[in-house]
mmCIF file of C-alpha atoms and ligand atoms in Angstrom:
data_model
loop_
_atom_site.group_PDB
_atom_site.id
_atom_site.type_symbol
_atom_site.label_atom_id
_atom_site.label_comp_id
_atom_site.label_asym_id
_atom_site.label_seq_id
_atom_site.Cartn_x
_atom_site.Cartn_y
_atom_site.Cartn_z
ATOM 1 C CA UNK Y 21 -114.815 -87.757 -33.358
ATOM 2 C CA UNK Y 22 -114.152 -90.536 -30.812
ATOM 3 C CA UNK Y 23 -111.038 -92.292 -30.968
ATOM 4 C CA UNK Y 24 -112.998 -95.347 -31.317
ATOM 5 C CA UNK Y 25 -114.772 -94.512 -34.395
ATOM 6 C CA UNK Y 26 -114.646 -96.947 -37.406
ATOM 7 C CA UNK Y 27 -113.297 -95.532 -40.774
ATOM 8 C CA UNK Y 28 -115.368 -93.873 -43.157
ATOM 9 C CA UNK Y 29 -114.493 -96.588 -45.603
ATOM 10 C CA UNK Y 30 -111.989 -99.245 -44.726
ATOM 11 C CA UNK Y 31 -110.924 -99.888 -48.415
ATOM 12 C CA UNK Y 32 -112.539 -98.539 -51.186
ATOM 13 C CA UNK Y 33 -113.356 -101.205 -53.806
ATOM 14 C CA UNK Y 34 -112.862 -100.156 -57.665
ATOM 15 C CA UNK Y 35 -115.628 -98.957 -59.782
ATOM 16 C CA UNK Y 36 -115.228 -102.038 -62.114
ATOM 17 C CA UNK Y 37 -115.865 -104.625 -59.159
ATOM 18 C CA UNK Y 38 -118.799 -102.332 -57.930
ATOM 19 C CA UNK Y 39 -120.502 -102.184 -61.500
ATOM 20 C CA UNK Y 40 -119.962 -106.100 -61.923
ATOM 21 C CA UNK Y 41 -121.820 -106.806 -58.499
ATOM 22 C CA UNK Y 42 -124.342 -104.273 -59.367
ATOM 23 C CA UNK Y 43 -125.186 -106.138 -62.719
ATOM 24 C CA UNK Y 44 -124.829 -109.400 -61.017
ATOM 25 C CA UNK Y 45 -127.918 -108.261 -58.356
ATOM 26 C CA UNK Y 46 -129.915 -106.636 -61.466
ATOM 27 C CA UNK Y 47 -129.714 -110.284 -63.032
ATOM 28 C CA UNK Y 48 -130.460 -112.036 -60.086
ATOM 29 C CA UNK Y 49 -133.334 -110.011 -59.020
ATOM 30 C CA UNK Y 50 -134.633 -110.150 -62.582
ATOM 31 C CA UNK Y 51 -134.385 -113.959 -62.397
ATOM 32 C CA UNK Y 52 -136.203 -114.037 -58.995
ATOM 33 C CA UNK Y 53 -139.101 -111.637 -60.112
ATOM 34 C CA UNK Y 54 -139.839 -113.725 -63.157
ATOM 35 C CA UNK Y 55 -140.067 -116.891 -61.251
ATOM 36 C CA UNK Y 56 -136.707 -118.339 -63.084
ATOM 37 C CA UNK Y 57 -135.750 -119.913 -59.740
ATOM 38 C CA UNK Y 58 -133.268 -122.110 -61.125
ATOM 39 C CA UNK Y 59 -131.513 -119.252 -62.569
ATOM 40 C CA UNK Y 60 -131.856 -117.517 -59.012
ATOM 41 C CA UNK Y 61 -130.091 -120.528 -57.364
ATOM 42 C CA UNK Y 62 -127.468 -120.795 -60.178
ATOM 43 C CA UNK Y 63 -126.279 -117.213 -58.851
ATOM 44 C CA UNK Y 64 -125.145 -119.177 -55.429
ATOM 45 C CA UNK Y 65 -122.272 -121.608 -55.279
ATOM 46 C CA UNK Y 66 -123.537 -125.290 -55.269
ATOM 47 C CA UNK Y 67 -123.923 -125.511 -51.550
ATOM 48 C CA UNK Y 68 -125.087 -122.075 -50.986
ATOM 49 C CA UNK Y 69 -126.975 -120.769 -47.948
ATOM 50 C CA UNK Y 70 -130.076 -118.780 -48.423
ATOM 51 C CA UNK Y 71 -132.237 -117.529 -45.758
ATOM 52 C CA UNK Y 72 -135.118 -114.843 -46.864
ATOM 53 C CA UNK Y 73 -136.873 -114.695 -43.508
ATOM 54 C CA UNK Y 74 -134.946 -114.680 -40.057
ATOM 55 C CA UNK Y 75 -137.318 -117.058 -38.434
ATOM 56 C CA UNK Y 76 -137.061 -119.961 -41.156
ATOM 57 C CA UNK Y 77 -134.295 -122.122 -41.307
ATOM 58 C CA UNK Y 78 -131.884 -121.485 -44.496
ATOM 59 C CA UNK Y 79 -132.192 -123.347 -47.489
ATOM 60 C CA UNK Y 80 -128.630 -125.149 -48.178
ATOM 61 C CA UNK Y 81 -127.660 -126.118 -51.735
ATOM 62 C CA UNK Y 82 -128.912 -124.699 -55.029
ATOM 63 C CA UNK Y 83 -131.519 -127.671 -55.088
ATOM 64 C CA UNK Y 84 -133.170 -126.756 -51.857
ATOM 65 C CA UNK Y 85 -133.046 -122.914 -52.712
ATOM 66 C CA UNK Y 86 -135.302 -123.709 -55.827
ATOM 67 C CA UNK Y 87 -137.579 -126.145 -53.647
ATOM 68 C CA UNK Y 88 -137.901 -123.220 -51.060
ATOM 69 C CA UNK Y 89 -138.850 -120.701 -53.702
ATOM 70 C CA UNK Y 90 -141.342 -122.687 -55.134
ATOM 71 C CA UNK Y 91 -142.646 -123.348 -51.711
ATOM 72 C CA UNK Y 92 -142.722 -119.741 -50.711
ATOM 73 C CA UNK Y 93 -144.265 -118.635 -53.851
ATOM 74 C CA UNK Y 94 -147.410 -121.162 -53.668
ATOM 75 C CA UNK Y 95 -149.203 -118.322 -51.904
ATOM 76 C CA UNK Y 96 -149.399 -116.448 -54.897
ATOM 77 C CA UNK Y 97 -150.928 -119.355 -57.077
ATOM 78 C CA UNK Y 98 -153.872 -117.974 -59.127
ATOM 79 C CA UNK Y 99 -153.042 -114.342 -57.733
ATOM 80 C CA UNK Y 100 -152.122 -111.897 -60.654
ATOM 81 C CA UNK Y 101 -149.309 -110.372 -58.851
ATOM 82 C CA UNK Y 102 -146.007 -108.801 -59.874
ATOM 83 C CA UNK Y 103 -143.474 -108.943 -56.892
ATOM 84 C CA UNK Y 104 -140.251 -106.744 -57.828
ATOM 85 C CA UNK Y 105 -136.914 -107.030 -55.415
ATOM 86 C CA UNK Y 106 -135.460 -103.454 -55.624
ATOM 87 C CA UNK Y 107 -131.643 -103.305 -54.292
ATOM 88 C CA UNK Y 108 -130.191 -100.063 -53.231
ATOM 89 C CA UNK Y 109 -127.229 -98.648 -51.315
ATOM 90 C CA UNK Y 110 -124.968 -101.420 -52.125
ATOM 91 C CA UNK Y 111 -121.820 -101.288 -49.635
ATOM 92 C CA UNK Y 112 -118.892 -103.716 -50.481
ATOM 93 C CA UNK Y 113 -116.175 -104.637 -47.989
ATOM 94 C CA UNK Y 114 -113.495 -106.946 -49.018
ATOM 95 C CA UNK Y 115 -112.881 -109.564 -46.279
ATOM 96 C CA UNK Y 116 -109.496 -111.274 -45.153
ATOM 97 C CA UNK Y 117 -110.434 -114.521 -46.693
ATOM 98 C CA UNK Y 118 -110.657 -113.023 -50.344
ATOM 99 C CA UNK Y 119 -114.559 -112.950 -50.312
ATOM 100 C CA UNK Y 120 -116.533 -109.984 -50.512
ATOM 101 C CA UNK Y 121 -119.227 -108.958 -47.940
ATOM 102 C CA UNK Y 122 -122.099 -106.997 -49.348
ATOM 103 C CA UNK Y 123 -124.712 -105.347 -47.533
ATOM 104 C CA UNK Y 124 -127.681 -103.783 -49.285
ATOM 105 C CA UNK Y 125 -131.099 -102.133 -48.678
ATOM 106 C CA UNK Y 126 -134.065 -104.263 -50.333
ATOM 107 C CA UNK Y 127 -137.646 -103.334 -50.839
ATOM 108 C CA UNK Y 128 -139.970 -105.552 -52.245
ATOM 109 C CA UNK Y 129 -142.961 -104.058 -54.356
ATOM 110 C CA UNK Y 130 -146.042 -105.754 -54.775
ATOM 111 C CA UNK Y 131 -148.638 -104.712 -57.471
ATOM 112 C CA UNK Y 132 -151.776 -106.277 -58.718
ATOM 113 C CA UNK Y 133 -153.913 -105.190 -61.770
ATOM 114 C CA UNK Y 134 -155.592 -101.765 -61.221
ATOM 115 C CA UNK Y 135 -154.153 -101.306 -57.613
ATOM 116 C CA UNK Y 136 -151.459 -99.164 -55.945
ATOM 117 C CA UNK Y 137 -148.039 -100.930 -55.643
ATOM 118 C CA UNK Y 138 -147.512 -101.989 -52.001
ATOM 119 C CA UNK Y 139 -143.926 -101.696 -50.417
ATOM 120 C CA UNK Y 140 -143.022 -104.384 -47.938
ATOM 121 C CA UNK Y 141 -141.025 -105.639 -46.412
ATOM 122 C CA UNK Y 142 -138.248 -103.292 -46.183
ATOM 123 C CA UNK Y 143 -135.092 -105.422 -45.955
ATOM 124 C CA UNK Y 144 -131.410 -105.431 -45.159
ATOM 125 C CA UNK Y 145 -129.718 -107.930 -47.144
ATOM 126 C CA UNK Y 146 -126.125 -109.395 -46.116
ATOM 127 C CA UNK Y 147 -124.386 -111.541 -48.794
ATOM 128 C CA UNK Y 148 -120.856 -113.110 -48.667
ATOM 129 C CA UNK Y 149 -119.762 -113.293 -52.606
ATOM 130 C CA UNK Y 150 -116.962 -115.176 -54.198
ATOM 131 C CA UNK Y 151 -115.493 -113.143 -57.279
ATOM 132 C CA UNK Y 152 -113.313 -114.976 -59.732
ATOM 133 C CA UNK Y 153 -112.398 -112.708 -62.724
ATOM 134 C CA UNK Y 154 -115.715 -111.467 -64.391
ATOM 135 C CA UNK Y 155 -117.638 -114.282 -62.466
ATOM 136 C CA UNK Y 156 -119.839 -113.479 -59.196
ATOM 137 C CA UNK Y 157 -121.369 -116.309 -57.108
ATOM 138 C CA UNK Y 158 -123.172 -115.839 -53.703
ATOM 139 C CA UNK Y 159 -121.931 -118.192 -50.822
ATOM 140 C CA UNK Y 160 -124.483 -116.943 -48.643
ATOM 141 C CA UNK Y 161 -127.548 -114.777 -48.094
ATOM 142 C CA UNK Y 162 -129.252 -113.605 -45.156
ATOM 143 C CA UNK Y 163 -132.209 -111.357 -45.126
ATOM 144 C CA UNK Y 164 -133.537 -109.091 -42.151
ATOM 145 C CA UNK Y 165 -136.837 -107.694 -42.303
ATOM 146 C CA UNK Y 166 -137.164 -104.303 -40.610
ATOM 147 C CA UNK Y 167 -140.830 -105.136 -39.319
ATOM 148 C CA UNK Y 168 -139.337 -108.153 -37.048
ATOM 149 C CA UNK Y 169 -137.307 -106.790 -34.158
HETATM 150 O O1 SDN H 213 -133.909 -113.276 -52.465
HETATM 151 C C1 SDN H 213 -134.091 -112.060 -51.762
HETATM 152 C C2 SDN H 213 -135.356 -111.679 -51.150
HETATM 153 C C3 SDN H 213 -136.287 -112.746 -51.063
HETATM 154 O O2 SDN H 213 -136.229 -114.083 -51.499
HETATM 155 C C4 SDN H 213 -137.628 -112.868 -50.580
HETATM 156 C C5 SDN H 213 -138.648 -113.567 -50.284
HETATM 157 O O3 SDN H 213 -139.729 -113.689 -49.372
HETATM 158 C C6 SDN H 213 -138.838 -115.029 -50.972
HETATM 159 C C7 SDN H 213 -133.357 -111.034 -51.980
HETATM 160 C C8 SDN H 213 -133.590 -109.573 -51.046
HETATM 161 C C9 SDN H 213 -134.595 -109.674 -50.156
HETATM 162 C C10 SDN H 213 -135.723 -110.691 -50.623
HETATM 163 C C11 SDN H 213 -136.988 -110.512 -49.460
HETATM 164 C C12 SDN H 213 -137.715 -111.674 -49.428
HETATM 165 C C13 SDN H 213 -139.076 -111.251 -48.741
HETATM 166 C C14 SDN H 213 -139.400 -112.695 -48.332
HETATM 167 C C15 SDN H 213 -140.791 -112.732 -47.454
HETATM 168 C C16 SDN H 213 -141.768 -111.789 -47.899
HETATM 169 O O4 SDN H 213 -141.897 -111.288 -48.742
HETATM 170 O O5 SDN H 213 -142.539 -111.529 -46.992
#
């Protein structure tokens, strides 16, 4: 192994913290997929940063996150579509400033009545999380899409 190789796991997080963050994401994605955008935005700090597409400017503040999700979802008006965001391969790294860096694979599955589910885009999500006791909030989210190089 080359001397410069990064350690396999710099610092393991506890099982309790890992489960807390997984549960946070489960609630967050179920809010998003049910179009409960205020609940989704409330999973960010008040001046949180949300970028779901690299080419678009990030939405900053909860209010603007809600507005961006309403704008984005207008394309589905009258379309009997279900979109589900699936998170997996969650890696958590504690940072020196006390925040957690989360790196997650995400697939968006789109299904219309009677049709086969479509899986796209395939994304990597990079979040910075603040954890205070049992409370998790996202400080920032940047989503990169595999089809955009
Ligand atoms: O919140 C997310 C998103 C997200 O909001 C996305 C939106 O549209 C609104 C967490 C993790 C991944 C995503 C991915 C997307 C995809 C994006 C654009 C699209 O569907 O083409």
